[in-house]
PDB file of C-alpha atoms in Angstrom:
ATOM      1  CA  UNK Y 350      -7.398  20.055   0.258  1.00  0.00           C
ATOM      2  CA  UNK Y 351      -9.763  17.668   1.908  1.00  0.00           C
ATOM      3  CA  UNK Y 352      -8.399  14.070   2.378  1.00  0.00           C
ATOM      4  CA  UNK Y 353     -10.027  10.995   0.794  1.00  0.00           C
ATOM      5  CA  UNK Y 354     -10.240   7.480   2.622  1.00  0.00           C
ATOM      6  CA  UNK Y 355     -10.184   4.583   0.375  1.00  0.00           C
ATOM      7  CA  UNK Y 356     -11.149   1.305   2.418  1.00  0.00           C
ATOM      8  CA  UNK Y 357      -9.116  -1.918   1.746  1.00  0.00           C
ATOM      9  CA  UNK Y 358      -6.984  -0.769  -1.073  1.00  0.00           C
ATOM     10  CA  UNK Y 359      -4.570  -3.600  -1.857  1.00  0.00           C
ATOM     11  CA  UNK Y 360      -1.111  -2.255  -2.070  1.00  0.00           C
ATOM     12  CA  UNK Y 361       0.852  -2.952  -5.163  1.00  0.00           C
ATOM     13  CA  UNK Y 362       4.259  -1.853  -5.735  1.00  0.00           C
ATOM     14  CA  UNK Y 363       4.535  -0.733  -1.885  1.00  0.00           C
ATOM     15  CA  UNK Y 364       7.697   1.881  -1.615  1.00  0.00           C
ATOM     16  CA  UNK Y 365       6.037   3.247   1.936  1.00  0.00           C
ATOM     17  CA  UNK Y 366       9.066   2.742   4.175  1.00  0.00           C
ATOM     18  CA  UNK Y 367      12.163   4.380   2.196  1.00  0.00           C
ATOM     19  CA  UNK Y 368      11.686   7.164  -0.345  1.00  0.00           C
ATOM     20  CA  UNK Y 369      12.957   6.189  -3.933  1.00  0.00           C
ATOM     21  CA  UNK Y 370      13.697   8.107  -7.027  1.00  0.00           C
ATOM     22  CA  UNK Y 371      12.411   6.772 -10.376  1.00  0.00           C
ATOM     23  CA  UNK Y 372      15.164   8.223 -12.162  1.00  0.00           C
ATOM     24  CA  UNK Y 373      18.381   9.953 -11.583  1.00  0.00           C
ATOM     25  CA  UNK Y 374      16.774  13.498 -11.810  1.00  0.00           C
ATOM     26  CA  UNK Y 375      13.888  12.681  -9.578  1.00  0.00           C
ATOM     27  CA  UNK Y 376      13.213  13.689  -6.141  1.00  0.00           C
ATOM     28  CA  UNK Y 377      12.812  10.263  -4.006  1.00  0.00           C
ATOM     29  CA  UNK Y 378       9.368   9.763  -2.664  1.00  0.00           C
ATOM     30  CA  UNK Y 379       7.279   7.051  -0.756  1.00  0.00           C
ATOM     31  CA  UNK Y 380       4.636   5.636  -3.381  1.00  0.00           C
ATOM     32  CA  UNK Y 381       2.498   3.009  -4.148  1.00  0.00           C
ATOM     33  CA  UNK Y 382       0.015   1.486  -6.487  1.00  0.00           C
ATOM     34  CA  UNK Y 383      -3.967   1.430  -5.127  1.00  0.00           C
ATOM     35  CA  UNK Y 384      -5.954  -1.223  -6.251  1.00  0.00           C
ATOM     36  CA  UNK Y 385      -9.730  -0.715  -5.438  1.00  0.00           C
ATOM     37  CA  UNK Y 386     -12.146  -3.707  -6.282  1.00  0.00           C
ATOM     38  CA  UNK Y 387     -14.662  -2.553  -9.098  1.00  0.00           C
ATOM     39  CA  UNK Y 388     -17.713  -3.552  -6.916  1.00  0.00           C
ATOM     40  CA  UNK Y 389     -16.543  -1.376  -3.841  1.00  0.00           C
ATOM     41  CA  UNK Y 390     -18.923   1.381  -4.473  1.00  0.00           C
ATOM     42  CA  UNK Y 391     -18.332   3.513  -1.263  1.00  0.00           C
ATOM     43  CA  UNK Y 392     -14.402   3.954  -2.422  1.00  0.00           C
ATOM     44  CA  UNK Y 393     -15.111   4.661  -5.832  1.00  0.00           C
ATOM     45  CA  UNK Y 394     -17.676   7.498  -5.327  1.00  0.00           C
ATOM     46  CA  UNK Y 395     -15.120   8.990  -2.773  1.00  0.00           C
ATOM     47  CA  UNK Y 396     -12.386   8.689  -4.943  1.00  0.00           C
ATOM     48  CA  UNK Y 397     -14.647  10.217  -8.124  1.00  0.00           C
ATOM     49  CA  UNK Y 398     -15.834  13.079  -5.421  1.00  0.00           C
ATOM     50  CA  UNK Y 399     -12.009  13.904  -4.781  1.00  0.00           C
ATOM     51  CA  UNK Y 400     -11.141  14.215  -8.234  1.00  0.00           C
ATOM     52  CA  UNK Y 401     -13.997  16.063  -9.091  1.00  0.00           C
ATOM     53  CA  UNK Y 402     -13.162  18.988  -6.205  1.00  0.00           C
ATOM     54  CA  UNK Y 403      -9.334  18.975  -7.563  1.00  0.00           C
ATOM     55  CA  UNK Y 404     -10.809  19.552 -11.202  1.00  0.00           C
ATOM     56  CA  UNK Y 405     -12.404  22.309  -9.683  1.00  0.00           C
ATOM     57  CA  UNK Y 406      -9.719  23.468  -7.810  1.00  0.00           C
ATOM     58  CA  UNK Y 407      -7.555  23.413 -11.100  1.00  0.00           C
ATOM     59  CA  UNK Y 408      -9.690  26.066 -12.787  1.00  0.00           C
ATOM     60  CA  UNK Y 409      -9.752  28.366  -9.865  1.00  0.00           C
ATOM     61  CA  UNK Y 410      -6.147  28.083  -9.443  1.00  0.00           C
ATOM     62  CA  UNK Y 411      -5.042  27.945 -13.325  1.00  0.00           C
ATOM     63  CA  UNK Y 412      -8.193  29.624 -15.232  1.00  0.00           C
ATOM     64  CA  UNK Y 413     -11.355  28.796 -16.788  1.00  0.00           C
ATOM     65  CA  UNK Y 414      -9.686  27.057 -19.685  1.00  0.00           C
ATOM     66  CA  UNK Y 415      -7.573  24.666 -17.681  1.00  0.00           C
ATOM     67  CA  UNK Y 416      -9.184  20.858 -18.075  1.00  0.00           C
ATOM     68  CA  UNK Y 417      -7.525  17.693 -16.466  1.00  0.00           C
ATOM     69  CA  UNK Y 418      -6.407  15.899 -19.563  1.00  0.00           C
ATOM     70  CA  UNK Y 419      -5.429  13.052 -17.369  1.00  0.00           C
ATOM     71  CA  UNK Y 420      -6.568  11.771 -13.705  1.00  0.00           C
ATOM     72  CA  UNK Y 421      -5.104   9.233 -11.720  1.00  0.00           C
ATOM     73  CA  UNK Y 422      -7.829   6.524 -11.941  1.00  0.00           C
ATOM     74  CA  UNK Y 423      -7.111   3.858 -14.129  1.00  0.00           C
ATOM     75  CA  UNK Y 424      -8.573   0.577 -15.113  1.00  0.00           C
ATOM     76  CA  UNK Y 425      -6.814  -2.345 -14.311  1.00  0.00           C
ATOM     77  CA  UNK Y 426      -8.437  -4.579 -16.985  1.00  0.00           C
ATOM     78  CA  UNK Y 427      -7.430  -2.624 -20.137  1.00  0.00           C
ATOM     79  CA  UNK Y 428      -4.063  -1.967 -18.697  1.00  0.00           C
ATOM     80  CA  UNK Y 429      -1.237  -4.940 -19.027  1.00  0.00           C
ATOM     81  CA  UNK Y 430      -0.427  -4.791 -15.236  1.00  0.00           C
ATOM     82  CA  UNK Y 431      -0.986  -8.482 -14.283  1.00  0.00           C
ATOM     83  CA  UNK Y 432      -3.555 -10.695 -12.769  1.00  0.00           C
ATOM     84  CA  UNK Y 433      -3.401  -8.764  -9.351  1.00  0.00           C
ATOM     85  CA  UNK Y 434      -5.037  -5.871 -11.457  1.00  0.00           C
ATOM     86  CA  UNK Y 435      -8.188  -7.381 -13.362  1.00  0.00           C
ATOM     87  CA  UNK Y 436     -11.425  -6.537 -11.917  1.00  0.00           C
ATOM     88  CA  UNK Y 437      -9.860  -3.333  -9.897  1.00  0.00           C
ATOM     89  CA  UNK Y 438      -9.547   0.063 -10.720  1.00  0.00           C
ATOM     90  CA  UNK Y 439      -6.119   1.473  -9.703  1.00  0.00           C
ATOM     91  CA  UNK Y 440      -4.079   4.675  -9.108  1.00  0.00           C
ATOM     92  CA  UNK Y 441      -0.640   5.703  -7.916  1.00  0.00           C
ATOM     93  CA  UNK Y 442      -0.008   7.541  -5.135  1.00  0.00           C
ATOM     94  CA  UNK Y 443       3.115   9.572  -4.127  1.00  0.00           C
ATOM     95  CA  UNK Y 444       4.276  11.827  -1.596  1.00  0.00           C
ATOM     96  CA  UNK Y 445       7.991  13.575  -0.471  1.00  0.00           C
ATOM     97  CA  UNK Y 446       6.557  13.192   3.107  1.00  0.00           C
ATOM     98  CA  UNK Y 447       6.727   9.406   4.935  1.00  0.00           C
ATOM     99  CA  UNK Y 448       3.218   8.433   5.416  1.00  0.00           C
ATOM    100  CA  UNK Y 449       1.811   7.248   8.878  1.00  0.00           C
ATOM    101  CA  UNK Y 450       1.402   3.407   8.972  1.00  0.00           C
ATOM    102  CA  UNK Y 451      -0.723   2.077  11.642  1.00  0.00           C
ATOM    103  CA  UNK Y 452      -2.263  -1.450  11.812  1.00  0.00           C
ATOM    104  CA  UNK Y 453      -5.670  -2.964  13.753  1.00  0.00           C
ATOM    105  CA  UNK Y 454      -4.710  -5.186  16.746  1.00  0.00           C
ATOM    106  CA  UNK Y 455      -7.042  -6.895  19.017  1.00  0.00           C
ATOM    107  CA  UNK Y 456      -6.503  -6.667  22.774  1.00  0.00           C
ATOM    108  CA  UNK Y 457      -8.852  -8.441  25.483  1.00  0.00           C
ATOM    109  CA  UNK Y 458     -11.680  -8.249  22.547  1.00  0.00           C
ATOM    110  CA  UNK Y 459     -11.263  -4.994  21.473  1.00  0.00           C
ATOM    111  CA  UNK Y 460      -9.515  -3.203  18.602  1.00  0.00           C
ATOM    112  CA  UNK Y 461      -7.054  -0.684  18.578  1.00  0.00           C
ATOM    113  CA  UNK Y 462      -4.578   1.117  16.278  1.00  0.00           C
ATOM    114  CA  UNK Y 463      -0.881   0.826  17.042  1.00  0.00           C
ATOM    115  CA  UNK Y 464       2.194   2.022  15.046  1.00  0.00           C
ATOM    116  CA  UNK Y 465       3.739  -0.766  12.463  1.00  0.00           C
ATOM    117  CA  UNK Y 466       7.412  -1.340  13.427  1.00  0.00           C
ATOM    118  CA  UNK Y 467       8.073  -4.519  11.321  1.00  0.00           C
ATOM    119  CA  UNK Y 468       8.235  -3.486   7.788  1.00  0.00           C
ATOM    120  CA  UNK Y 469       7.655  -7.037   6.723  1.00  0.00           C
ATOM    121  CA  UNK Y 470       4.017  -6.411   8.120  1.00  0.00           C
ATOM    122  CA  UNK Y 471       2.906  -3.911   5.240  1.00  0.00           C
ATOM    123  CA  UNK Y 472       3.958  -5.065   1.622  1.00  0.00           C
ATOM    124  CA  UNK Y 473       2.715  -5.515  -2.011  1.00  0.00           C
ATOM    125  CA  UNK Y 474      -0.172  -7.463  -1.801  1.00  0.00           C
ATOM    126  CA  UNK Y 475      -1.890  -6.679   1.804  1.00  0.00           C
ATOM    127  CA  UNK Y 476      -4.877  -4.939   2.109  1.00  0.00           C
ATOM    128  CA  UNK Y 477      -4.825  -1.283   4.053  1.00  0.00           C
ATOM    129  CA  UNK Y 478      -7.345   1.858   4.416  1.00  0.00           C
ATOM    130  CA  UNK Y 479      -5.520   4.604   2.818  1.00  0.00           C
ATOM    131  CA  UNK Y 480      -5.783   8.371   2.953  1.00  0.00           C
ATOM    132  CA  UNK Y 481      -5.110  10.165  -0.281  1.00  0.00           C
ATOM    133  CA  UNK Y 482      -5.266  13.909  -1.551  1.00  0.00           C
ATOM    134  CA  UNK Y 483      -5.915  14.772  -4.786  1.00  0.00           C
ATOM    135  CA  UNK Y 484      -4.583  17.624  -6.512  1.00  0.00           C
ATOM    136  CA  UNK Y 485      -4.375  19.745  -9.787  1.00  0.00           C
ATOM    137  CA  UNK Y 486      -1.141  20.333 -11.554  1.00  0.00           C
ATOM    138  CA  UNK Y 487      -0.253  21.950 -14.785  1.00  0.00           C
ATOM    139  CA  UNK Y 488       3.308  21.585 -15.869  1.00  0.00           C
ATOM    140  CA  UNK Y 489       5.148  21.412 -19.298  1.00  0.00           C
ATOM    141  CA  UNK Y 490       1.542  21.638 -21.217  1.00  0.00           C
ATOM    142  CA  UNK Y 491       0.460  18.705 -19.035  1.00  0.00           C
ATOM    143  CA  UNK Y 492      -2.516  18.913 -16.867  1.00  0.00           C
ATOM    144  CA  UNK Y 493      -4.850  16.907 -14.676  1.00  0.00           C
ATOM    145  CA  UNK Y 494      -5.356  15.697 -11.350  1.00  0.00           C
ATOM    146  CA  UNK Y 495      -2.847  13.588  -9.157  1.00  0.00           C
ATOM    147  CA  UNK Y 496      -2.817  11.582  -6.145  1.00  0.00           C
ATOM    148  CA  UNK Y 497      -0.691  12.548  -2.873  1.00  0.00           C
ATOM    149  CA  UNK Y 498      -0.631   9.358  -0.665  1.00  0.00           C
ATOM    150  CA  UNK Y 499      -1.393  10.079   3.033  1.00  0.00           C
ATOM    151  CA  UNK Y 500      -1.360   7.669   5.542  1.00  0.00           C
ATOM    152  CA  UNK Y 501      -2.003   3.457   5.623  1.00  0.00           C
ATOM    153  CA  UNK Y 502      -3.816   1.565   8.079  1.00  0.00           C
ATOM    154  CA  UNK Y 503      -2.977  -2.025   7.664  1.00  0.00           C
ATOM    155  CA  UNK Y 504      -6.016  -4.274   7.846  1.00  0.00           C
ATOM    156  CA  UNK Y 505      -5.288  -7.769   6.527  1.00  0.00           C
ATOM    157  CA  UNK Y 506      -2.587  -9.763   5.200  1.00  0.00           C
ATOM    158  CA  UNK Y 507      -3.102 -10.575   1.443  1.00  0.00           C
ATOM    159  CA  UNK Y 508      -1.030 -13.046  -0.892  1.00  0.00           C
ATOM    160  CA  UNK Y 509       2.116 -11.217  -1.607  1.00  0.00           C
ATOM    161  CA  UNK Y 510       2.665  -9.387  -5.179  1.00  0.00           C
ATOM    162  CA  UNK Y 511       6.308  -9.584  -5.196  1.00  0.00           C
ATOM    163  CA  UNK Y 512       6.337 -13.409  -5.289  1.00  0.00           C
ATOM    164  CA  UNK Y 513       8.025 -13.867  -2.052  1.00  0.00           C
ATOM    165  CA  UNK Y 514       7.000 -16.894   0.301  1.00  0.00           C
ATOM    166  CA  UNK Y 515       6.679 -16.569   4.040  1.00  0.00           C
ATOM    167  CA  UNK Y 516       9.369 -19.163   5.729  1.00  0.00           C
ATOM    168  CA  UNK Y 517       6.633 -19.949   7.885  1.00  0.00           C
ATOM    169  CA  UNK Y 518       4.357 -21.363   4.912  1.00  0.00           C
ATOM    170  CA  UNK Y 519       7.391 -22.832   3.061  1.00  0.00           C
ATOM    171  CA  UNK Y 520       8.472 -24.969   5.838  1.00  0.00           C
ATOM    172  CA  UNK Y 521       5.418 -25.994   7.008  1.00  0.00           C
ATOM    173  CA  UNK Y 522       5.357 -29.479   5.780  1.00  0.00           C
ATOM    174  CA  UNK Y 523       8.894 -30.228   6.423  1.00  0.00           C
ATOM    175  CA  UNK Y 524       9.394 -32.959   8.936  1.00  0.00           C
ATOM    176  CA  UNK Y 525      12.282 -31.972  11.357  1.00  0.00           C
ATOM    177  CA  UNK Y 526      14.581 -35.429  11.511  1.00  0.00           C
ATOM    178  CA  UNK Y 527      16.154 -35.043  14.867  1.00  0.00           C
ATOM    179  CA  UNK Y 528      19.601 -36.616  13.379  1.00  0.00           C
ATOM    180  CA  UNK Y 529      19.896 -33.613  11.520  1.00  0.00           C
ATOM    181  CA  UNK Y 530      20.320 -31.058  14.549  1.00  0.00           C
ATOM    182  CA  UNK Y 531      23.401 -29.936  16.113  1.00  0.00           C
ATOM    183  CA  UNK Y 532      23.400 -30.461  19.733  1.00  0.00           C
ATOM    184  CA  UNK Y 533      24.107 -26.838  20.102  1.00  0.00           C
ATOM    185  CA  UNK Y 534      20.575 -26.169  19.193  1.00  0.00           C
ATOM    186  CA  UNK Y 535      19.257 -27.434  22.521  1.00  0.00           C
ATOM    187  CA  UNK Y 536      17.651 -24.822  24.094  1.00  0.00           C
ATOM    188  CA  UNK Y 537      17.803 -27.445  27.446  1.00  0.00           C
ATOM    189  CA  UNK Y 538      21.471 -27.701  27.292  1.00  0.00           C
ATOM    190  CA  UNK Y 539      21.638 -23.731  26.969  1.00  0.00           C
ATOM    191  CA  UNK Y 540      19.137 -23.457  29.764  1.00  0.00           C
ATOM    192  CA  UNK Y 541      21.504 -25.651  31.977  1.00  0.00           C
ATOM    193  CA  UNK Y 542      24.684 -23.444  30.711  1.00  0.00           C
ATOM    194  CA  UNK Y 543      22.707 -20.007  31.917  1.00  0.00           C
ATOM    195  CA  UNK Y 544      21.744 -21.458  35.470  1.00  0.00           C
TER     196      UNK Y 544
END
C-alpha cells in the first residue's frame, strides 16, 4: 500500500524509541497519536484519500460485503482527550518496526535532514512530518481501517504534552550566587590541573 504523508502533525503519547505493549497479552509496538489541525486541508485530504483506498482494498481482500465500521481519524473536539486535542483531528498509529526518525538542520544557510540521536529531541508535543500507511482489517467480527506508523521527520519544537519542563527554561531566571559554588566547580582551576 502507498504511504501517506501527514505534514506538521503534533505528536502525542509519542512512544517512538522503544516498543511497549499495551497489556500483557499484546505484542510490543512503537506508537504515537498524531494531532492534525482541522484547518490543514492538505493533510486531511491525504488522510481521507488513504482511508478510502484502504476501504477499497478491504472489499477486494475480504469481499464485497466488507465494510469499515471503524476508521482511525477521530475528532478531538468530541472526545475528552484534553486541551491539546481541541481544534484537531487525531489518529493513533503503531508499528512493530521502529520508525526512522530524522530532523531538519540548517548548515551554511541550507537545510538538510539527519538522524535524531538524542531521544529527548522527539517527544509528545513536538511537530513532525509523519508517514503512515492505512490498511483494512477484519478480526473477531470487527472490521475497519487501521493506521501503521511509518517514519518521522521532526520539524520544530512545541510545548511538551507530558508536563515536563526543560531545565534551561526552569533555571533561566535564577541568579547564581558565587558563594553557593564549590571551588571544585571552577573550570579555570581544572585547566590549571590539566596543564
